[in-house]
Structures are given as C-alpha cells and as structure tokens.
mmCIF file of C-alpha atoms in Angstrom:
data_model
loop_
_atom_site.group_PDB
_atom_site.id
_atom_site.type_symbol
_atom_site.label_atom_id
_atom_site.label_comp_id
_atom_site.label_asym_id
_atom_site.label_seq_id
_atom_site.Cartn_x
_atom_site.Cartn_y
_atom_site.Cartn_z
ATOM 1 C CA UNK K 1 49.127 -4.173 -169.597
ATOM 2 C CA UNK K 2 50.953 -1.876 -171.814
ATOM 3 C CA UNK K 3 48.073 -0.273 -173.500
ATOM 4 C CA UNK K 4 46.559 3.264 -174.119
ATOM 5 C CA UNK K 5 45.158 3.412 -170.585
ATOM 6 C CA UNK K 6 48.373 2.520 -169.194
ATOM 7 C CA UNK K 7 50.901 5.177 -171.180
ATOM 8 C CA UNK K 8 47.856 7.711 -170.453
ATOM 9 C CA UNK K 9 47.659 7.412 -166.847
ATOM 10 C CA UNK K 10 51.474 8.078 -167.017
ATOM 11 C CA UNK K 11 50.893 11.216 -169.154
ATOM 12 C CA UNK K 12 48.151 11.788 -166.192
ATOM 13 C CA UNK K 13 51.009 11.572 -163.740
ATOM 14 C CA UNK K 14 52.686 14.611 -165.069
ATOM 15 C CA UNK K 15 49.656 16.348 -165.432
ATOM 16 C CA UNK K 16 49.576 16.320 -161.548
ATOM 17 C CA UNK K 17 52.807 17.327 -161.253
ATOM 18 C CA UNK K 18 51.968 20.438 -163.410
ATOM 19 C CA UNK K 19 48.724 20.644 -161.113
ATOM 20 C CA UNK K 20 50.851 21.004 -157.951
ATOM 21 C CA UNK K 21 52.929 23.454 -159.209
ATOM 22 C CA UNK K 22 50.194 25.891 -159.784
ATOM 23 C CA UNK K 23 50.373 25.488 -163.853
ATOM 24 C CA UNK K 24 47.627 24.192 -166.090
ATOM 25 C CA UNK K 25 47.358 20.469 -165.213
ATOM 26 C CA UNK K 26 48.586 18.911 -168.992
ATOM 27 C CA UNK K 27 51.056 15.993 -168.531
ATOM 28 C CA UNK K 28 52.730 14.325 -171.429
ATOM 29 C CA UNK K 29 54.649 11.307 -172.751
ATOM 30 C CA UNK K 30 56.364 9.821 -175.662
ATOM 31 C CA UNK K 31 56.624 5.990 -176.302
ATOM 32 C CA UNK K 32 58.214 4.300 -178.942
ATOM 33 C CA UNK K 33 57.804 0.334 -178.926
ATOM 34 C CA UNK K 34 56.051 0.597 -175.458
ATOM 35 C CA UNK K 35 58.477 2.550 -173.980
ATOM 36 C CA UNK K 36 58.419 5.738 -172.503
ATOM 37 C CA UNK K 37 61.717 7.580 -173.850
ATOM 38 C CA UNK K 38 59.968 11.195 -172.566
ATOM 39 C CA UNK K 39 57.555 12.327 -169.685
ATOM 40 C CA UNK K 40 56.785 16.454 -169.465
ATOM 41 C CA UNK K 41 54.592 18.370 -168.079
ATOM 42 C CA UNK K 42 53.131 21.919 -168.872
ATOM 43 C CA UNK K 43 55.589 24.742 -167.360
ATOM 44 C CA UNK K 44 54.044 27.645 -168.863
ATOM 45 C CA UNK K 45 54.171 29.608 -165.229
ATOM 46 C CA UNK K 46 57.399 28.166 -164.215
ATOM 47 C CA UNK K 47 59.254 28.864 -166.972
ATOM 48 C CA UNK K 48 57.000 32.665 -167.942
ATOM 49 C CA UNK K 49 57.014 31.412 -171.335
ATOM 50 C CA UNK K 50 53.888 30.276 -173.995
ATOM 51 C CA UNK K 51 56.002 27.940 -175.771
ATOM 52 C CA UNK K 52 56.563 25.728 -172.685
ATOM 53 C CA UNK K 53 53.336 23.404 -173.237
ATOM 54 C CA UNK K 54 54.108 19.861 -172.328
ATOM 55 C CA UNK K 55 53.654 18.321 -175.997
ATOM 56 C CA UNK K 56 56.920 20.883 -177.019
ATOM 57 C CA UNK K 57 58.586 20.038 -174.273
ATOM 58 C CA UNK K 58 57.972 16.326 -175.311
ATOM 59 C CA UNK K 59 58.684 16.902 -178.899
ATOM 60 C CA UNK K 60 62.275 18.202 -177.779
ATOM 61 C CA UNK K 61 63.470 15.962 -175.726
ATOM 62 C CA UNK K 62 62.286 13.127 -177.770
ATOM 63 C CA UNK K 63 64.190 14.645 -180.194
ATOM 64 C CA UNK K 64 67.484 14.604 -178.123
ATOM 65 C CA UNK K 65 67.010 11.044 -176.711
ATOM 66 C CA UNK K 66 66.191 9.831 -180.122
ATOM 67 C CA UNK K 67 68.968 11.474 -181.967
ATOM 68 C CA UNK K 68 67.163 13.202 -184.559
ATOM 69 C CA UNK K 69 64.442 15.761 -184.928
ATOM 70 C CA UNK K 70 61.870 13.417 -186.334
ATOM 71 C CA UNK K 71 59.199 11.115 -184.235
ATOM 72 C CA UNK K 72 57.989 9.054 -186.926
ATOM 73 C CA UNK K 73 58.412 5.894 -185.127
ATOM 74 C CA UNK K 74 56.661 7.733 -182.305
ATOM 75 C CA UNK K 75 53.302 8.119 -179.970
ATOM 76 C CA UNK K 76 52.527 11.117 -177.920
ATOM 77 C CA UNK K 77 49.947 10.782 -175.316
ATOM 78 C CA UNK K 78 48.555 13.665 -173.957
ATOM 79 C CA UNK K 79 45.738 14.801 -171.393
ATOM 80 C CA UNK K 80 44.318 17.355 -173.099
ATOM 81 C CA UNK K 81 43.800 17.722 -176.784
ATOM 82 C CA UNK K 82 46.822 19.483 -178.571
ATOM 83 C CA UNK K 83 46.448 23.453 -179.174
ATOM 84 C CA UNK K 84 47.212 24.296 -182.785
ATOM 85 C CA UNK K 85 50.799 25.340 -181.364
ATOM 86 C CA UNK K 86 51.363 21.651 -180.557
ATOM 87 C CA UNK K 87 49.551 20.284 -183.530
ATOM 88 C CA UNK K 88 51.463 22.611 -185.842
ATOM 89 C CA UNK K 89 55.248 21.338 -183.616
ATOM 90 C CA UNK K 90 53.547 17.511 -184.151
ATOM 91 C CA UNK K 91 53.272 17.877 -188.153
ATOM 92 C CA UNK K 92 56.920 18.871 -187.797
ATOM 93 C CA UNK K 93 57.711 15.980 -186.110
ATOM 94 C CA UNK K 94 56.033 14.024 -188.367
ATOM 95 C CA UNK K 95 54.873 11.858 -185.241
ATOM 96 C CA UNK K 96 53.157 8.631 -185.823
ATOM 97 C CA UNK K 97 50.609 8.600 -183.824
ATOM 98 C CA UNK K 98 48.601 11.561 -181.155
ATOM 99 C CA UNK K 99 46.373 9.970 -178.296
ATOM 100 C CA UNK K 100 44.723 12.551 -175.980
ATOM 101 C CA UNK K 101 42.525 12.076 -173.274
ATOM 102 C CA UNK K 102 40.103 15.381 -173.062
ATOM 103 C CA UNK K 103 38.703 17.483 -176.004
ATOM 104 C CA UNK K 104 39.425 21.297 -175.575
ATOM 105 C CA UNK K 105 36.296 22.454 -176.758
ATOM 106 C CA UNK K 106 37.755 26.146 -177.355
ATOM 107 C CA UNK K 107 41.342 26.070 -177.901
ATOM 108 C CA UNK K 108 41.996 22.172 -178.803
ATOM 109 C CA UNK K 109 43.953 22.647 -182.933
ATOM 110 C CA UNK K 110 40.390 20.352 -184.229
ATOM 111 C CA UNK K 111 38.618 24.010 -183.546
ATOM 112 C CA UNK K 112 40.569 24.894 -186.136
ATOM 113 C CA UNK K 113 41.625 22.377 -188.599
ATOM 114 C CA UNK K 114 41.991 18.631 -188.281
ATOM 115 C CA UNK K 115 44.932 19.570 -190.959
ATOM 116 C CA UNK K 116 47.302 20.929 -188.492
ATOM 117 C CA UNK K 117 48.719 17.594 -187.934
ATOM 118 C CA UNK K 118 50.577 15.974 -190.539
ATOM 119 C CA UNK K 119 48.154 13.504 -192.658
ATOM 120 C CA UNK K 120 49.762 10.655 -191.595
ATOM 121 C CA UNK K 121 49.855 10.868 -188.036
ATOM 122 C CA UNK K 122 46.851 9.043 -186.580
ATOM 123 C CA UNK K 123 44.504 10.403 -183.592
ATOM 124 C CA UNK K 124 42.937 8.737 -180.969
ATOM 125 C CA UNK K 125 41.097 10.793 -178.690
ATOM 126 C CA UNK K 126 38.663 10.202 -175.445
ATOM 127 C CA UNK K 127 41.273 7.844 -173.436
ATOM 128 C CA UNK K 128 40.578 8.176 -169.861
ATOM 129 C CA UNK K 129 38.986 11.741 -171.129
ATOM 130 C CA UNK K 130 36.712 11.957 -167.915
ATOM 131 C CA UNK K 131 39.777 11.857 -165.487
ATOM 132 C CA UNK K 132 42.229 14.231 -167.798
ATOM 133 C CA UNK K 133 38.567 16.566 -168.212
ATOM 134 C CA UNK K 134 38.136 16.185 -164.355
ATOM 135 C CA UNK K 135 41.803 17.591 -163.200
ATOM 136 C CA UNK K 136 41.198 20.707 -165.565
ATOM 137 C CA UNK K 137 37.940 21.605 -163.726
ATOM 138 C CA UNK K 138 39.123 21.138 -160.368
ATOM 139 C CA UNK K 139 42.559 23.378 -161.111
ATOM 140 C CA UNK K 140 40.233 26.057 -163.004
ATOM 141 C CA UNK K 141 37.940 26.073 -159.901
ATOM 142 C CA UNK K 142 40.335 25.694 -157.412
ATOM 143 C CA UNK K 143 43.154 28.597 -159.037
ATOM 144 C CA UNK K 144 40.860 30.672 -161.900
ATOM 145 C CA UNK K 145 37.835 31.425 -160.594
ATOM 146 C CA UNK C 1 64.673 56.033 -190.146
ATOM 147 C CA UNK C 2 63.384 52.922 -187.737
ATOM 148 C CA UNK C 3 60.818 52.316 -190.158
ATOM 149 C CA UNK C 4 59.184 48.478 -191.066
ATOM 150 C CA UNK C 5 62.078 48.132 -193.862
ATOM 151 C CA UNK C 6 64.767 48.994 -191.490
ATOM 152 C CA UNK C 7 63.492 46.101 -189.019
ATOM 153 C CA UNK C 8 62.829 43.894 -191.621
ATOM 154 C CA UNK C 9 66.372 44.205 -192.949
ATOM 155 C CA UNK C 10 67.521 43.570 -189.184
ATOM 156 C CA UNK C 11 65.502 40.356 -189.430
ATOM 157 C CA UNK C 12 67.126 39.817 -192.784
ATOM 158 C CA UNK C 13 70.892 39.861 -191.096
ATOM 159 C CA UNK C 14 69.626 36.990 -188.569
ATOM 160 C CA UNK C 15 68.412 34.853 -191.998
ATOM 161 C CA UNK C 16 71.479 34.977 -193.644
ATOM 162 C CA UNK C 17 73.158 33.989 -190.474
ATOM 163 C CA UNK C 18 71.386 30.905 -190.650
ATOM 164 C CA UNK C 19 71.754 30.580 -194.118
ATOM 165 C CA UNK C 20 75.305 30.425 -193.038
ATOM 166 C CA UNK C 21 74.869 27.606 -191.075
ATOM 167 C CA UNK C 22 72.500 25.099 -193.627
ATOM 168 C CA UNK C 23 69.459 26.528 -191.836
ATOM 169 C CA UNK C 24 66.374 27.121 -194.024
ATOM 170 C CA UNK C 25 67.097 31.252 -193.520
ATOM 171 C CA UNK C 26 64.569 32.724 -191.395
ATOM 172 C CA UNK C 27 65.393 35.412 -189.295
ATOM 173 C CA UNK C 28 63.266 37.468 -186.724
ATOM 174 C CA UNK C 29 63.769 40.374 -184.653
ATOM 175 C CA UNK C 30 61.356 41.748 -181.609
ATOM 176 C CA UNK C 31 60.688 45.625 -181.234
ATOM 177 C CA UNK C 32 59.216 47.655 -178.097
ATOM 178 C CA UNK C 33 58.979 51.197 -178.518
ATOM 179 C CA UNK C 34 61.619 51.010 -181.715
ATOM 180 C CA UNK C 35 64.406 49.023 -179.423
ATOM 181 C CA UNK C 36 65.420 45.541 -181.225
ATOM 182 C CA UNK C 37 64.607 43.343 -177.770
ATOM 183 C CA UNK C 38 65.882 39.982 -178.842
ATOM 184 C CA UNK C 39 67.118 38.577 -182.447
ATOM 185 C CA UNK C 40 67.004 35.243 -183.494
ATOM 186 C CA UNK C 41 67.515 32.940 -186.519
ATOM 187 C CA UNK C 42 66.194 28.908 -187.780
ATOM 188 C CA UNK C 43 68.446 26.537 -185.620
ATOM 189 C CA UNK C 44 66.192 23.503 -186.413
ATOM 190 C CA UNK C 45 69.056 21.455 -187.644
ATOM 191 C CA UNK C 46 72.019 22.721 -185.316
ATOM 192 C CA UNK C 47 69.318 21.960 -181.783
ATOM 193 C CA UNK C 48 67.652 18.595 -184.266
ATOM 194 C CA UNK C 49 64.382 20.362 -183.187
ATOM 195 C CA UNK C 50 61.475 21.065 -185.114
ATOM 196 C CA UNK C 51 60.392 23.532 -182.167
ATOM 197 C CA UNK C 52 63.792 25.701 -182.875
ATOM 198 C CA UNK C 53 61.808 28.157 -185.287
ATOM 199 C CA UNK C 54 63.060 31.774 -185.647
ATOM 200 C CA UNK C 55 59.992 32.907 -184.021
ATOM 201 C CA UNK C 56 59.751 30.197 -181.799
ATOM 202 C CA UNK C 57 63.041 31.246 -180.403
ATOM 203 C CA UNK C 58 62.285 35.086 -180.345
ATOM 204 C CA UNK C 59 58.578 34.711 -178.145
ATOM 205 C CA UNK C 60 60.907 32.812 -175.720
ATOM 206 C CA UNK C 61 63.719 35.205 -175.336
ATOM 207 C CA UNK C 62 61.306 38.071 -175.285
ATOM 208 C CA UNK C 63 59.657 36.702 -173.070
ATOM 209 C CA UNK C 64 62.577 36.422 -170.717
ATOM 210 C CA UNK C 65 64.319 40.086 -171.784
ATOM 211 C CA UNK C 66 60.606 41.568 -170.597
ATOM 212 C CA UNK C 67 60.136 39.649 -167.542
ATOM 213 C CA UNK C 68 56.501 38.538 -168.475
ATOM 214 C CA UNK C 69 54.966 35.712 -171.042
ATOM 215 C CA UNK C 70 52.508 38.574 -172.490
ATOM 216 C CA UNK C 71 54.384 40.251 -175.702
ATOM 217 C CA UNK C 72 51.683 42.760 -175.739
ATOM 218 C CA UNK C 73 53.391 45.561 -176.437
ATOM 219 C CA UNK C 74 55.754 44.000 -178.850
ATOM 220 C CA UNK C 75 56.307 43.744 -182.493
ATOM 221 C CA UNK C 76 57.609 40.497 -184.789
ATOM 222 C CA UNK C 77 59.298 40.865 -187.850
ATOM 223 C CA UNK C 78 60.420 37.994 -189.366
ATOM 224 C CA UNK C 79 61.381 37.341 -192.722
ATOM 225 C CA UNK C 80 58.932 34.368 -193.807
ATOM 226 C CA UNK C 81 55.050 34.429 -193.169
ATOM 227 C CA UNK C 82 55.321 32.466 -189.649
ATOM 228 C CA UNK C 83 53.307 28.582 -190.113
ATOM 229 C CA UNK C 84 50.622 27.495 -187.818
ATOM 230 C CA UNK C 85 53.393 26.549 -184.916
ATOM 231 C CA UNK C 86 54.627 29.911 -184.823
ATOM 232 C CA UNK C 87 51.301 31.897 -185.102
ATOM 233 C CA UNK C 88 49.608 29.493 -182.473
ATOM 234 C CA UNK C 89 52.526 30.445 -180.247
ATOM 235 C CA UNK C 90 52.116 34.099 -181.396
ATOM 236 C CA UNK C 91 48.790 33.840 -180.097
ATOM 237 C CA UNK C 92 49.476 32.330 -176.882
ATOM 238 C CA UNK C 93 51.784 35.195 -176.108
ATOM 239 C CA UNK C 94 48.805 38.049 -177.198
ATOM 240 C CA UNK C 95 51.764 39.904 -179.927
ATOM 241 C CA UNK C 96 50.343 43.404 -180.831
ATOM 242 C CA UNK C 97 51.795 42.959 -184.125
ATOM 243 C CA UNK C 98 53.431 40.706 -186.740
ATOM 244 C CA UNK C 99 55.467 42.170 -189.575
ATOM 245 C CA UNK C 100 56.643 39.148 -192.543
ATOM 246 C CA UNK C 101 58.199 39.450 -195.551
ATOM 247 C CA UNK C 102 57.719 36.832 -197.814
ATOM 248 C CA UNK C 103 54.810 34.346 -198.331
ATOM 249 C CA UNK C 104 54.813 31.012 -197.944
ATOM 250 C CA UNK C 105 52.312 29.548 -199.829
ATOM 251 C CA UNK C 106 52.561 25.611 -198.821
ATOM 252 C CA UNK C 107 53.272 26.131 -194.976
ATOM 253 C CA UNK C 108 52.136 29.814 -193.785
ATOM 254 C CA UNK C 109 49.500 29.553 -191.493
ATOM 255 C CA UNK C 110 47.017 31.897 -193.398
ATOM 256 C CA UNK C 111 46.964 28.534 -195.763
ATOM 257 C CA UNK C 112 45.272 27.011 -192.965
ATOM 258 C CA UNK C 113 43.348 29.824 -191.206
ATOM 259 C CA UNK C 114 44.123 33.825 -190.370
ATOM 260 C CA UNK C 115 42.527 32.773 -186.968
ATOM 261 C CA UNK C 116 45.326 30.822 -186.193
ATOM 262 C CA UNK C 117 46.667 34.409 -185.060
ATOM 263 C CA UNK C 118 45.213 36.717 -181.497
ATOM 264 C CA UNK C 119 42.369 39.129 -182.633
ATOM 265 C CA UNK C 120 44.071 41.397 -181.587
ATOM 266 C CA UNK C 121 47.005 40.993 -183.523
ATOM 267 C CA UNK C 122 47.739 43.105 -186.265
ATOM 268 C CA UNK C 123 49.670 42.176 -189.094
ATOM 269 C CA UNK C 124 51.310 43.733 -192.062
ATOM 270 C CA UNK C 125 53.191 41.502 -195.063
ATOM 271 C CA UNK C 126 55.493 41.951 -197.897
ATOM 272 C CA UNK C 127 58.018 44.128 -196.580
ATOM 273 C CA UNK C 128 61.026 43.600 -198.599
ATOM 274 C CA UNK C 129 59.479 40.550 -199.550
ATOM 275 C CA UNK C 130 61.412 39.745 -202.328
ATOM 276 C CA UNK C 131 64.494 39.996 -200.445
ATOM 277 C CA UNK C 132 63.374 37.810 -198.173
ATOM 278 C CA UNK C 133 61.699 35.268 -200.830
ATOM 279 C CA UNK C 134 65.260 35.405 -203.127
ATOM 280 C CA UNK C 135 67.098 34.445 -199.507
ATOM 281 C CA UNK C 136 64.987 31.030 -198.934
ATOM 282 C CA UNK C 137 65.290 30.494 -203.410
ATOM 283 C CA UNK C 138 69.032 30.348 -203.220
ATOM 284 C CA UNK C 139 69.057 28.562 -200.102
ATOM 285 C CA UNK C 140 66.880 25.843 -201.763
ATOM 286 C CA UNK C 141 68.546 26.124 -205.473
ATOM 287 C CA UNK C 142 71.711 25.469 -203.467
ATOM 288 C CA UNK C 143 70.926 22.898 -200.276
ATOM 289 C CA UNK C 144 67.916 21.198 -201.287
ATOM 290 C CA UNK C 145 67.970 20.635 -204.889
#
C-alpha cells in the first residue's frame, strides 16, 4: 500500500545508505501522485560541505526532474525532522506537504519556529519515528561517542 | 584600505552580475585573513533552484577552496541580510562572522529569530546599505512590477 509508511521506509532506505557511508543516517524522498521522482541521502562527510543535507539535495533534484524550482504539487518524507536550513529551502519550495519520522529535539527548525516552513505546507510528523529515532542512536553510539 | 566597505563593494560587483542576468541581485564574497576566497551571486532562476542562494553558493565553494566544512576562520559579506536558509546553513558551517548590507524586513532571518545564526557568530549590518537596498529597488521597480 502506497501510504506514509510505505514512502517513509523508502526515505529509511537512504538513510542506511547514508549510515554505511559513515554520514549522519537521514534518508530522503520526494513523491508527487505516489511516485517517487527523488531519493537522497545526507552527504555532509562525503561531499565536506553543510549544505549537503538530504532534504536540499531532494529539493534540487526535484527541482530538475520537475522542470521548475517549485514543489507545490509535492511531499517530502524525511527521517529526521527538518533543521531550520531545510525548513527555510522547503518554504522556498513552497512544498505541499513535510512528513518526518523522528523529532530532533535540539536542532529540528520546530526548536525554533514552526514559521520556517511556508504556511501552507502541511506537517506530519512521528511516521515510523521509533525506527528513523533508532538508526540515529545506533550511528551516534557506534561513530560519536 | 581592505576595510568592511571595500568587501562589501566586492560583494556588490557579484549583485549586479546577477542583476544582469534577472536574478534578484545578491552578491557575496568570503574573506580569510583579508584574501576574497570565493565570490558568488543569486542563480536561483538560471539552476531553477531555490537552494542556489548567494550565500548558499559561497559556504559551498568555501568550503571546497579551504579543504574543510568548518568556515571558522572566515568572513561573509553579502549584500542582503541572509533569510533563515542561509543563516541555518551559516550555522552549520560555525562562520566567525557575517557582514550584510541591507535589511530585509519580510524574509531576513532576524524576522524569525537572531538564533537562527552560531553563537559564536558575529555579525555587523548596514554597510553600504543603501547601495545595496537601491540595487534590489531597481531590480524590483524594473522585473517585478
């Protein structure tokens, strides 16, 4: 079934790519009428650059396969919840919709302001939050200690 | 003299090169020790990416000119108070210091929260601001009426 569950365990996919590749495990897709037109993954390390969270990467290449710089037709899904970096690239974007699995209870863009993303973009949060939550402690324990 | 004005103007040069091009002109330069590092301008609508910020585009190629994802030692000028994006990236990469000219009083980040910036981040505002203010008027006067 072609629900939340199902487009987040996709976005989980890429967070294990990340996860492999020593980088902070945040995988990421984009669907627009249940399809996935984007998958990304977090390449902060890879790429020794701040900008490279998976949500930009996402954002841009949405972007390109959609033709034009606007994802108002558009739902990200996301592991973790959006920085205010993301959130601030997502009101750009003007996306439709944000789903994210795990709150980030110190750098997640709500710590902030709710207001970073554009008011009519909606937000769910907490889908499959316990397994997105889960990969972040084991790479922190495993690669930060 | 390789004061704040004569950086700022160097950020200037990179708005109007945009402004050249139909971008909303925003131009930023990054300084180590008084060396320009990297120079970059708007290139939302030549990429069709919301991501393609002036500053967006300097953190990266700093980034990549010093080897390392920290810009520690660095300075940003750029000729529009940077929005939430751009200081949550600005963040990520720990700047020592953000110079802007103009405000922008419906998307500059300090309309959402100073915090949005590293503690550690020092910031200074207005230089040549009205320079940099009358650049983004005409643009608008003339592109966007």
């Amino acid at each position: 079934m072609l629900d939340d569950r199902y487009f987040m365990q996709q976005a989980l996919r890429e967070a294990h790519k990340a996860f492999e590749n020593g980088e902070v495990p945040v995988g990421a897709v984009v669907v627009v009428n249940e399809r996935i037109i984007t998958r990304a993954h977090n390449l902060t390390e890879t790429l020794n650059d701040v900008t490279a969270h998976a949500e930009m990467q996402a954002i841009t290449a949405a972007a390109n396969v959609l033709g034009g710089k606007y994802l108002t037709d558009c739902t990200l899904y996301v592991t973790v919840e959006p920085c205010p970096m993301c959130a601030g690239a997502l009101r750009w974007a003007q996306i439709s919709r944000v789903v994210y699995g795990a709150s980030d209870e110190k750098r997640g863009y709500t710590q902030i302001s709710p207001y970073l993303l554009h008011p009519k973009t909606t937000v769910t949060s907490g889908v499959l939050a316990d397994d997105c939550a889960d990969l972040m402690k084991l790479f922190f324990a495993r690669f930060r200690k």
